[in-house]
Coordinates of C-alpha atoms and ligand atoms in Angstrom, one line a residue:
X1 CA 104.6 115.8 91.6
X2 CA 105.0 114.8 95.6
X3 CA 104.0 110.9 95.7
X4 CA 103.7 109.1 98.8
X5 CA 104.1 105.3 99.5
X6 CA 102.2 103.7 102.3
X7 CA 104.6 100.4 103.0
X8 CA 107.6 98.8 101.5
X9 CA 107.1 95.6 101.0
X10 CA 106.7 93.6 97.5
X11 CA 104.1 96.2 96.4
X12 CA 105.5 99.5 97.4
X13 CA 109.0 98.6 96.7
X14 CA 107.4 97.9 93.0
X15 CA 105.9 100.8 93.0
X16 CA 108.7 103.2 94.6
X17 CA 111.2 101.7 91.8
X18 CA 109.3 101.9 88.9
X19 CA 107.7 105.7 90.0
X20 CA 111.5 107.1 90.5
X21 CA 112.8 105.2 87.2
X22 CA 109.3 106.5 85.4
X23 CA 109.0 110.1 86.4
X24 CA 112.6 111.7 87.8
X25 CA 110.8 114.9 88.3
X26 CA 108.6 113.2 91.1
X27 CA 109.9 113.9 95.1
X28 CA 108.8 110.4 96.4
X29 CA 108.2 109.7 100.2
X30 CA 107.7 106.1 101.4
X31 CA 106.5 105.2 105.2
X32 CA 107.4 102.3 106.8
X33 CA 106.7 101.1 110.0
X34 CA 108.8 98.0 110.1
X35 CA 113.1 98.4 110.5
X36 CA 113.5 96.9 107.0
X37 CA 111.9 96.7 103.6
X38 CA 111.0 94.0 101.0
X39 CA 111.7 91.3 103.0
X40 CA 110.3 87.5 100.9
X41 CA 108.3 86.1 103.4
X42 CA 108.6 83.2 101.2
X43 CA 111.9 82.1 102.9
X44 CA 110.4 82.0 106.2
X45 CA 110.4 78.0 105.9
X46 CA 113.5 78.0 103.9
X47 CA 115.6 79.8 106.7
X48 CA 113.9 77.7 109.5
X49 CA 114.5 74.2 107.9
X50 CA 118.1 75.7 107.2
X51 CA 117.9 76.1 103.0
X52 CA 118.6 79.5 103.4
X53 CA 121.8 80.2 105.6
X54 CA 121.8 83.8 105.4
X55 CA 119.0 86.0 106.0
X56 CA 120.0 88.6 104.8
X57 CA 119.4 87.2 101.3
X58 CA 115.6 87.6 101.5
X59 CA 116.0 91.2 100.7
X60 CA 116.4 92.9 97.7
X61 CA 116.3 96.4 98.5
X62 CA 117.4 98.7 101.3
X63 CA 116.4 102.6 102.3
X64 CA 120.3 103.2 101.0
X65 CA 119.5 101.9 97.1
X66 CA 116.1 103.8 97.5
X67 CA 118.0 106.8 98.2
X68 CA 120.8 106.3 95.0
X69 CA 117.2 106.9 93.2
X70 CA 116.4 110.0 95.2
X71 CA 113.5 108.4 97.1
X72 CA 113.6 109.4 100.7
X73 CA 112.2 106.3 102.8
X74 CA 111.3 107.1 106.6
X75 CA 111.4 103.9 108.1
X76 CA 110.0 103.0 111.8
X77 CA 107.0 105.8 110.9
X78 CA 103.3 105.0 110.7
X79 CA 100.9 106.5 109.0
X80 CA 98.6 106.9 111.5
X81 CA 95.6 109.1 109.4
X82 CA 95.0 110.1 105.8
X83 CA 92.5 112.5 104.5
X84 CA 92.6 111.4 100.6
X85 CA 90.5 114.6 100.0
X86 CA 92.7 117.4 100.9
X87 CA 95.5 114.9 100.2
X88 CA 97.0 115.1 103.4
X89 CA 99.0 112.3 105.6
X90 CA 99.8 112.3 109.3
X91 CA 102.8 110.1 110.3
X92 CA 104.2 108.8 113.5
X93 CA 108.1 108.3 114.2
X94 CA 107.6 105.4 116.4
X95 CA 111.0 106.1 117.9
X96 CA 110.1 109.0 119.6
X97 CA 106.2 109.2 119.4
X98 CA 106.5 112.4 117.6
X99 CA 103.6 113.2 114.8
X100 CA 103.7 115.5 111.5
X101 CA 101.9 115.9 108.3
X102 CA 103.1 115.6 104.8
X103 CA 100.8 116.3 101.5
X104 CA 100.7 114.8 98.4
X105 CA 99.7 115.1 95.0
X106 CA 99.7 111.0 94.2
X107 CA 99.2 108.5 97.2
X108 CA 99.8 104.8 96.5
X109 CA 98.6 102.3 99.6
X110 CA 100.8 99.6 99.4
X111 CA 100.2 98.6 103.5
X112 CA 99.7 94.9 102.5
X113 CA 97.7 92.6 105.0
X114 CA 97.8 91.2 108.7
X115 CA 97.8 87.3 109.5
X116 CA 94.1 86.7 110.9
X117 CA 94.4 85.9 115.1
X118 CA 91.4 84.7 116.4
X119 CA 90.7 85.8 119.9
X120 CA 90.9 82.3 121.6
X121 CA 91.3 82.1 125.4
X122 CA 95.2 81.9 126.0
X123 CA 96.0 83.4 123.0
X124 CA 97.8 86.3 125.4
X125 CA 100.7 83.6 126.3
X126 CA 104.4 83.3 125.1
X127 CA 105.8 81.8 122.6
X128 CA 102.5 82.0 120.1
X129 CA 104.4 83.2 117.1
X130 CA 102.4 84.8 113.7
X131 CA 104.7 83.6 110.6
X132 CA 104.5 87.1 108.2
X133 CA 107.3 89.1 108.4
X134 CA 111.2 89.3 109.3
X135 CA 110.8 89.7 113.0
X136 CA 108.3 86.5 113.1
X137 CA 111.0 84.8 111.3
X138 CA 114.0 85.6 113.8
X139 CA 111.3 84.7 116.5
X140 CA 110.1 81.3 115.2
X141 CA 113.7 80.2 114.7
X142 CA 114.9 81.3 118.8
X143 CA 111.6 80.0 120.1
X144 CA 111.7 76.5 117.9
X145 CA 115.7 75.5 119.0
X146 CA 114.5 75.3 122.6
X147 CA 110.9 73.8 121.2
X148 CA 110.4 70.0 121.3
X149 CA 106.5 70.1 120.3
X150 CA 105.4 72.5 117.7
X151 CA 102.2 73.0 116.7
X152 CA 100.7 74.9 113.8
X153 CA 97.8 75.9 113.3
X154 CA 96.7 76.3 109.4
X155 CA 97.3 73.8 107.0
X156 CA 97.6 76.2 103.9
X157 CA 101.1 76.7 101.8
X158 CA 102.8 78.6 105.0
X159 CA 101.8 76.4 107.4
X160 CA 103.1 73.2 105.3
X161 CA 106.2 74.5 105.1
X162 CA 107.0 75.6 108.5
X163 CA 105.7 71.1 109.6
X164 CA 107.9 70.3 107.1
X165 CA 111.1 72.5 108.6
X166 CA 110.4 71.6 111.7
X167 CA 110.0 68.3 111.4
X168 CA 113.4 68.3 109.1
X169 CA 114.8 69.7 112.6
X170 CA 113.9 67.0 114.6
X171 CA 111.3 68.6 116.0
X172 CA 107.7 66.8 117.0
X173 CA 105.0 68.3 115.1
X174 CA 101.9 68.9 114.6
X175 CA 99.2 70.3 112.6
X176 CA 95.8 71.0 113.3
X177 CA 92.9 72.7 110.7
X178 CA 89.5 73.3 111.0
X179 CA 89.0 71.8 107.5
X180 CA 88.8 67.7 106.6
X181 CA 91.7 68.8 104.3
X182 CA 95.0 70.1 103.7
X183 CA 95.5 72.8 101.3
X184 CA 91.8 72.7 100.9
X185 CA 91.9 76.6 99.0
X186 CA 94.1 74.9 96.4
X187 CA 94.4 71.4 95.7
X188 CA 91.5 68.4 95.5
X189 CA 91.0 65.4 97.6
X190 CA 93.3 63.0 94.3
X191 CA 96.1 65.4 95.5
X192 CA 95.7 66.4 99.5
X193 CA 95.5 62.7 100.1
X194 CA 98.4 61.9 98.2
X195 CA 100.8 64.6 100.5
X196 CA 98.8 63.9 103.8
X197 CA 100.3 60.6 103.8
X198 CA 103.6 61.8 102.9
X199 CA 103.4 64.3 106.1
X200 CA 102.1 61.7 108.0
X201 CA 104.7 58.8 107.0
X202 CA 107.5 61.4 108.2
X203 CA 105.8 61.4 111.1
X204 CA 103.6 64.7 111.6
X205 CA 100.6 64.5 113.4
X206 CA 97.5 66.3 111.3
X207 CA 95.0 66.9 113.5
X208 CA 92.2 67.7 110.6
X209 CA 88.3 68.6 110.9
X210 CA 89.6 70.1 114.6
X211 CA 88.8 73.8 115.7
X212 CA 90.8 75.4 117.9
X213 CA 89.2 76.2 121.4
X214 CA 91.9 77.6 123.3
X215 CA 95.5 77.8 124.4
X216 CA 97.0 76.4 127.8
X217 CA 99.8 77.7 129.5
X218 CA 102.4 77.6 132.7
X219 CA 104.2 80.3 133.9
X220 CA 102.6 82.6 131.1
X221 CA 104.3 80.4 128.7
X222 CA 102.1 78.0 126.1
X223 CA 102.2 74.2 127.0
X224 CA 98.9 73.0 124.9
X225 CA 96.6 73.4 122.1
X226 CA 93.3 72.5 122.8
X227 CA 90.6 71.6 120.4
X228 CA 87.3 70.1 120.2
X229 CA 88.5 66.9 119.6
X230 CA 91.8 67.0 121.5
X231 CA 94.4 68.1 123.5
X232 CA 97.9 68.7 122.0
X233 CA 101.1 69.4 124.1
X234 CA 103.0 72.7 122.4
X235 CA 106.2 74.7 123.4
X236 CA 106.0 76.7 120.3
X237 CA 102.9 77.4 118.4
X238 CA 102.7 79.1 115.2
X239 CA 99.3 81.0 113.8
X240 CA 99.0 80.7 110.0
X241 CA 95.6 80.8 109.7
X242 CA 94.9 83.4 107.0
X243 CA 95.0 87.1 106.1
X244 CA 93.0 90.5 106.1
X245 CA 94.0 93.1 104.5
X246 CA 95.2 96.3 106.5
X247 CA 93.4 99.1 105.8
X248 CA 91.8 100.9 108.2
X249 CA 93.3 104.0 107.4
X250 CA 91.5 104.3 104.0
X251 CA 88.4 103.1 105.6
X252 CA 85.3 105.2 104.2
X253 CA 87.5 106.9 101.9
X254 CA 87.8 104.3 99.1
X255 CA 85.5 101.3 97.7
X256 CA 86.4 97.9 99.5
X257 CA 84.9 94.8 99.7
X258 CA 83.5 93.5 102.6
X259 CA 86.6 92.0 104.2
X260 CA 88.4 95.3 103.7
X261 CA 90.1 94.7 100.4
X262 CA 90.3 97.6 98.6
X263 CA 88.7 97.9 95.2
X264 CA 91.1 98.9 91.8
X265 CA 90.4 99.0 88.4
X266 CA 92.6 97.7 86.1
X267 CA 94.9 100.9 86.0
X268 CA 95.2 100.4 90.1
X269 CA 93.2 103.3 90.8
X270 CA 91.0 103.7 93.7
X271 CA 87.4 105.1 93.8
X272 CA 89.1 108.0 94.9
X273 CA 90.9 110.1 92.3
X274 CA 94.8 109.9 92.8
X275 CA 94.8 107.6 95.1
X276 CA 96.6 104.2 94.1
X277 CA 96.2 100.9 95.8
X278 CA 98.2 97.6 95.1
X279 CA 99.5 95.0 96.9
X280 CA 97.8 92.5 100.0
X281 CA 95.7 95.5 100.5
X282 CA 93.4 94.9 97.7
X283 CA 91.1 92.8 96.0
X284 CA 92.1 91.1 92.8
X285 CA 89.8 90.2 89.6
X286 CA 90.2 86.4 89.2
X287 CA 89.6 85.3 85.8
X288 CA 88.0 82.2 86.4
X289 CA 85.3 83.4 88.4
X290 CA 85.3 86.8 86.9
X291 CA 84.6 88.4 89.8
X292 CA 86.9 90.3 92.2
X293 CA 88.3 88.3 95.5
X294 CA 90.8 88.3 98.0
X295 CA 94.2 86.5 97.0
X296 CA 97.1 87.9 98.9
X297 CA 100.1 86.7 96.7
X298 CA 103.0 87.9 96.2
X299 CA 103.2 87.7 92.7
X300 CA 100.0 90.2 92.6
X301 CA 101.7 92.1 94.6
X302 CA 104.7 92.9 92.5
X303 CA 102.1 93.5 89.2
X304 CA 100.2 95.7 90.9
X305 CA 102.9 98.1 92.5
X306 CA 104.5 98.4 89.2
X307 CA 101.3 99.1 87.5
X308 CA 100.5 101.7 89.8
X309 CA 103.8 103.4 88.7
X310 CA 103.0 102.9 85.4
X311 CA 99.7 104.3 85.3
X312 CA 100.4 106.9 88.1
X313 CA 99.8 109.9 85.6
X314 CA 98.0 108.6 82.5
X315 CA 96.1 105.0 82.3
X316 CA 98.5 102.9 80.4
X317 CA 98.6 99.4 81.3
X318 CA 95.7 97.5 82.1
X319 CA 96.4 94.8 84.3
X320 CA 95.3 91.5 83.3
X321 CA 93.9 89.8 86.5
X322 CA 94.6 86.7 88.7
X323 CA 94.4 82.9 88.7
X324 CA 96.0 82.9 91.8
X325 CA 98.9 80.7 90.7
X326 CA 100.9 79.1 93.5
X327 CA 103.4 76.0 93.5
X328 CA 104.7 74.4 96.4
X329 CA 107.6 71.6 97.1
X330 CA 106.6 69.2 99.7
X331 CA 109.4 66.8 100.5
X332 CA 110.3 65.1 97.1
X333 CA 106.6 66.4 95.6
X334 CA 106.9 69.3 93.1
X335 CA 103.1 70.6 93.0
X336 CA 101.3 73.8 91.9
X337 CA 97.9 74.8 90.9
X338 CA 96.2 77.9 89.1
X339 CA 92.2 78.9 89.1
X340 CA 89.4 76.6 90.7
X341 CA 90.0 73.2 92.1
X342 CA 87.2 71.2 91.5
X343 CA 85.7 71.6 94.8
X344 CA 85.5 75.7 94.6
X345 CA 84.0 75.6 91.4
X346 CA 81.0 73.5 92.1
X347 CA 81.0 75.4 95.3
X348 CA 81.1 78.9 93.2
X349 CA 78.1 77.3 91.5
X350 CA 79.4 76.4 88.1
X351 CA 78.7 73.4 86.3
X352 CA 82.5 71.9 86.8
X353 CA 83.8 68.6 85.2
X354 CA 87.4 67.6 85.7
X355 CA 89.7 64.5 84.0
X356 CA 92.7 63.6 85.3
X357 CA 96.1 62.2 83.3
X358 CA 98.4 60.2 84.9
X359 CA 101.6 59.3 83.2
X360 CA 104.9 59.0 82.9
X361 CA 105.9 62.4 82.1
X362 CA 108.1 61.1 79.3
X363 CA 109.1 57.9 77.6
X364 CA 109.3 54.7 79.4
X365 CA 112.5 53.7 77.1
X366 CA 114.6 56.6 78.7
X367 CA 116.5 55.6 82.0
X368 CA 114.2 57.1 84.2
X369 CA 110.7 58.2 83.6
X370 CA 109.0 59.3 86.9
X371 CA 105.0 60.1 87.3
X372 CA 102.9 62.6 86.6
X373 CA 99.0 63.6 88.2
X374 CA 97.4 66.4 85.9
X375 CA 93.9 67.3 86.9
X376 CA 92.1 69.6 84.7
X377 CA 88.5 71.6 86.0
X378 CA 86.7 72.9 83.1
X379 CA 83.0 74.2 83.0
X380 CA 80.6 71.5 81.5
X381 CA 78.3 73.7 78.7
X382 CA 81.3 76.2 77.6
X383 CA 84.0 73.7 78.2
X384 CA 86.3 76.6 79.3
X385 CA 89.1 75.8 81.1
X386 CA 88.6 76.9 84.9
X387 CA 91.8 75.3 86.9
X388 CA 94.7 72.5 86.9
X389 CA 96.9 71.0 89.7
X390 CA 99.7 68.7 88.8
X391 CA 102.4 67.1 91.1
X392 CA 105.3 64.7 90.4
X393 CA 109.0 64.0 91.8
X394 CA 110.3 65.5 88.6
X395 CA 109.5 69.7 88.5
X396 CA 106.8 70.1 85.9
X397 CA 105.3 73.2 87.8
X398 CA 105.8 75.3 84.7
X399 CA 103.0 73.8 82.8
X400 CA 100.5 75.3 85.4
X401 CA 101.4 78.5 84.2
X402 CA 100.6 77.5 80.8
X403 CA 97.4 76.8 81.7
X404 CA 97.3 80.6 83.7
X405 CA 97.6 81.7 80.3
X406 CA 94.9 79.1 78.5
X407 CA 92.4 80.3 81.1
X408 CA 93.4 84.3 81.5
X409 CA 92.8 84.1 78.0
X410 CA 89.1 81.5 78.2
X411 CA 90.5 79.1 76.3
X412 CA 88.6 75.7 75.8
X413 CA 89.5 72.2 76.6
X414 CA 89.7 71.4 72.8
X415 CA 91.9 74.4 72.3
X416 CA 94.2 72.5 74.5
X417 CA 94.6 69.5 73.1
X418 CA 95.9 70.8 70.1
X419 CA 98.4 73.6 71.5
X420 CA 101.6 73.3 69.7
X421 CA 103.8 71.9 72.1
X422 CA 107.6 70.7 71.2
X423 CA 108.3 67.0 71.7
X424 CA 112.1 65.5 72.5
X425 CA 112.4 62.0 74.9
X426 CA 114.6 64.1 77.6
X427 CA 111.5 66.0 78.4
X428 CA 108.2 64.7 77.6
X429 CA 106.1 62.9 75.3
X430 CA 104.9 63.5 71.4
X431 CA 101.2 64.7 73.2
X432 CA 102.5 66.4 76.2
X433 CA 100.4 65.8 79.3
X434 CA 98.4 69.1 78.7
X435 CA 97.4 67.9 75.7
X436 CA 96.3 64.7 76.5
X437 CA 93.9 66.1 78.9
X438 CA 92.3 68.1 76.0
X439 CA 91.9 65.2 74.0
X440 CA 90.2 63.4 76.8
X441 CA 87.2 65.4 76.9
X442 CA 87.1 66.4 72.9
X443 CA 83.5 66.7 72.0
X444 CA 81.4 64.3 70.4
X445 CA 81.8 64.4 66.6
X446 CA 78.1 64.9 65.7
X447 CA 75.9 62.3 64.1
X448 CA 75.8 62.3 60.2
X449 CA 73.6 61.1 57.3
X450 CA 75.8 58.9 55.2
X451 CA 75.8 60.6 51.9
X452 CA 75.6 57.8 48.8
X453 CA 76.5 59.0 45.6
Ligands
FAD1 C1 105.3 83.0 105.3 C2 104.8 83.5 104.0 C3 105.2 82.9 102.8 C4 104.7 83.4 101.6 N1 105.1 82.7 100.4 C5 104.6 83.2 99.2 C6 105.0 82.6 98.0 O1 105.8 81.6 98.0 N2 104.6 83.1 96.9 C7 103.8 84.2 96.8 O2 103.4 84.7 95.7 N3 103.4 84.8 98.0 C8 103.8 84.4 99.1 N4 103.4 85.0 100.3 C9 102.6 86.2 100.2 C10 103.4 87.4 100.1 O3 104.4 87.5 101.0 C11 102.5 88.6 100.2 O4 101.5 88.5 99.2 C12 103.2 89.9 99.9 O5 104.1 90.1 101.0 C13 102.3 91.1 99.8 O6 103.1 92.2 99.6 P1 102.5 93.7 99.9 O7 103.7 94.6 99.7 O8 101.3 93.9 99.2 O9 102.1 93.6 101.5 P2 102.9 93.3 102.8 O10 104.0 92.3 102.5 O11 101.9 92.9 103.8 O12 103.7 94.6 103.2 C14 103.0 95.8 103.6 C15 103.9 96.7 104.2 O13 103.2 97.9 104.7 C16 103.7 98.3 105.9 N5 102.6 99.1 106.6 C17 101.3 98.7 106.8 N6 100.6 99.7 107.3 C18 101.5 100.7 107.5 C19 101.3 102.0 108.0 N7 100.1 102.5 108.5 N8 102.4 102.9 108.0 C20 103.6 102.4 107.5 N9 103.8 101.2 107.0 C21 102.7 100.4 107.0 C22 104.0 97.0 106.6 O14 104.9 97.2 107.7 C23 104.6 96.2 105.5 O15 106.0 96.3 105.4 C24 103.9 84.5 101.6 C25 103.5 85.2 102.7 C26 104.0 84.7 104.0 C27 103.6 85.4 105.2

C-alpha cells in the first residue's frame, strides 16, 4: 500500500506515525514544503516573551525519526497538483524547481491552513509579520528587538499572547480589532472585561470596534497603522487576524464547505474514496451546534491525523467531534472555555440561558482561598449544556474539559449538579463549583395536591 502525506505538521505527523506503527507493510511518502516539521506554533508567545529559551524544543519530530520508521519525508517539495482519480501527485523540489509525479494507493491531506491577510493598502511593506509557523517566529523575535511600537492586529488567543510578550519586553503595544471585544469567538462580556482591564492596567493600548484601513510606511518600511478611528505609530506589526484553510489543490475534487474546509466523516474520509483529510484543512462537527464548522485547533488536529491512520484501511474509530476547547493564561489569569459562549448561541439561534458561580474555589478556613468565575450556557427548553468559561489566579482550567465531556455527551444542567465529584479542603469545596452551577438552575419541583389520609 503506497500512502502519501500532504504536510507535516500536528496532523500529518499524527498521521505518518500512527500509519508506519499501524501498517509496516505500507511505503509512506510525506511532502513538505517548509525546512522542518511539527513545529507547536503554540510557543510562538512563549519564545518571544522568553519562557521558552530554546527553540528547538517546539519540535517533536524530525525527517531523521521519521526515517527510523521507514517513512521517507521529502522536505522543501510542494505538491503543486493532485488528480485523486487516477491517484496521482505532482511535486515540486523547491530547491531546484524541478517537478515529478508519484502515485498512490491512500492519500491523506494534512496541508493545514493559512493566516487570513487582507489586501489593505501598504500591506506590501517590511516588517508586517504573519505569526503561524517557525520562520514567523524567528522573524517576529529579529524584527521586535529593534521594535519600540508594536502593533497587532487580532485580538484572539494568538494575538493576546504576542501584547502580552511584548509588552513583558518593554516594548509599547498595541492592539487593534474590528470587534467591541476581546476574545469575542470565546469568552463573554463578565470575562473580556475582566482581562481588558488587566491589558490595559499593564499598559497596552486596545484599540477595539476599529477596522483596519491601511498601512503607512518610510523607506518601504511600516511606520503606522491606520484605522477608521485612528492613527497608530508601528515599527513591527503583526497579522493575526484568522485562518483559511489551504486547499486549493483538492479544490473540485472533494466536498468543502464554503470557506474551503474540507468535509470528513467521522472515519476522516473524504467524498472521495481513499482520500483522507485531517487537520486545519477541514471542517469539524461541533457538538453543540451539531453542525460542521471551521475550528482550526491543534488538538483537532492531532485526533484527526491519528484517526485517519487508524481508519486508513477499514472504518474503525469514529471520531467524536469538537467543542472547540481552548484555555489561555493571561498574566496571573488562568482561563479556558469549551462550546458556545452565550453571545454565539443566541446568535446561532438557540434559546440560551447562562448562570454564573462565583466563589472561592475552596474553603475560606484554609490559608488561602483565591476566586473563581464559572459561567455556564445551557439551552432554555432541553436545558442541555451548551458551553462554560471559568477564570481564576489559581489553575482550575481542567474543569472545562469536564464540561467537554458533559456536553459531547448532551448532558443536562441537572445531570451536573449531581456528578460525583471528590471533596478534600486542599482543592475545592463539598459541591464543587460545577455543581453548584447545576443546582442553580434545577427545575421547578412541580405543584402537588396534598394527599390527606
Ligand atoms: C501562534 C499560534 C498559536 C497556536 N496555539 C494553539 C494552542 O495553544 N492550542 C491549540 O490547540 N492550537 C493552537 N494553534 C493552532 C494549531 O497550531 C493548528 O491548529 C495546527 O497547527 C494545525 O495543524 P495541521 O497539521 O492541521 O496544519 P498546519 O499546522 O497548518 O500544517 C500544515 C502543513 O502542511 C504543509 N503544506 C501545506 N500545503 C502543502 C503543499 N502543497 N505541499 C507540501 N506541504 C504543504 C505546510 O507547510 C504545513 O507544514 C496555534 C496556532 C498558531 C499559529
Amino acid at each position: 500500500m503506497r500512502v502519501a502525506v500532504i504536510g507535516c505538521t500536528h496532523a500529518g505527523t499524527a498521521a505518518i506515525v500512527n500509519t508506519a506503527k499501524l501498517y509496516p507493510e505500507a511505503e509512506i511518502t510525506v511532502y513538505e514544503r517548509n525546512d522542518n516539521i511539527s513545529f507547536l506554533s503554540c510557543g510562538i508567545a512563549l519564545y518571544v516573551g522568553g519562557v521558552v529559551k530554546d527553540p528547538q524544543g517546539l519540535f517533536y519530530s524530525s525527517p531523521e525519526q521519521l526515517a527510523e520508521l521507514g517513512v521517507e519525508t521529502k522536505m522543501l517539495h510542494e505538491v503543486t497538483y493532485v488528480d485523486t482519480d487516477r491517484k496521482q501527485l505532482t511535486a515540486r523540489r523547491l530547491q531546484t524547481g524541478e517537478e515529478f509525479t508519484d502515485r498512490f494507493d491512500k492519500l491523506i491531506v494534512t496541508t493545514g491552513s493559512w493566516p487570513v491577510v487582507p489586501q489593505f493598502p501598504g500591506i506590501e511593506l517590511d516588517n508586517i509579520i504573519l505569526s503561524k509557523n517557525f520562520n514567523h517566529s524567528n522573524l517576529i523575535i529579529e524584527k521586535g528587538k529593534e521594535a519600540q511600537n508594536i502593533v497587532v492586529v487580532g485580538a484572539g488567543y494568538i494575538g493576546i499572547e504576542l501584547v502580552e510578550a511584548f509588552q513583558m519586553n518593554g516594548k509599547s503595544v498595541t492592539l487593534i480589532d474590528a470587534e467591541e471585544r476581546i476574545l469575542s469567538k470565546y469568552l463573554d462580556e463578565e470575562y473580556t472585561d475582566v482581562i481588558e482591564n488587566t491589558l490595559r492596567d499593564r499598559g497596552i493600548s486596545l484599540a477595539l470596534g476599529e477596522k483596519v484601513t491601511r498601512f503607512e510606511g518610510e523607506e518601504g518600511k511600516v511606520r503606522a497603522v491606520v484605522t477608521d478611528h485612528g492613527r497608530y505609530a508601528a515599527d513591527v506589526v503583526i497579522l493575526c487576524i484568522g485562518f483559511k484553510p489551504n486547499t486549493e489543490l483538492l479544490k473540485g475534487q472533494v466536498d468543502m464547505l464554503d470557506n474551503g474546509a474540507i468535509l470528513v466523516d467521522e472515519y476522516m474520509r473524504t467524498s472521495k474514496r481513499d482520500v483522507f483529510a485531517a487537520g486545519d484543512s477541514c471542517a469539524v462537527y461541533y457538538n453543540p451546534l451539531k453542525s460542521h464548522a471551521y475550528i482550526p485547533l491543534a488538538t483537532n488536529a492531532v485526533r484527526m491525523g491519528t484517526l485517519a491512520a487508524r481508519n486508513l484501511v477499514s472504518p474503525t474509530v469514529k471520531y467524536l467531534g469538537t467543542q472547540g476547547t481552548s484555555g489561555i493564561k493571561i498574566y496571573e489569569n488562568n482561563i479556558a472555555a469549551t462550546g458556545l459562549t452565550e453571545i454565539a448561541a443566541k446568535e446561532a439561534g438557540l434559546e440560551a440561558e447562562s448562570v454564573l458561580v462565583t466563589d472561592s474555589y475552596r474553603p475560606e478556613f484554609m490559608p488561602s482561598h483565591e476566586k473563581v468565575t464559572l459561567k455556564l450556557v445551557y439551552e432554555q427548553g432541553t436545558r442541555r449544556i451548551l458551553g462554560a468559561q471559568i477564570m481564576s489566579k489559581v489553575d482550575l482550567t481542567q474543569s472545562i474539559n469536564t464540561i467537554s465531556v458533559c456536553i459531547q455527551n448532551d448532558m443536562k444542567m441537572e445531570e451536573l449538579a449531581f456528578v460525583d465529584f471528590f471533596f478534600q479542603p486542599h482543592f475545592n469545596k463539598p459541591w464543587n463549583f460545577l455543581n453548584s452551577a447545576g443546582l442553580q438552575v434545577l427545575p421547578e419541583v412541580p405543584a402537588q395536591e396534598i394527599v390527606h389520609v
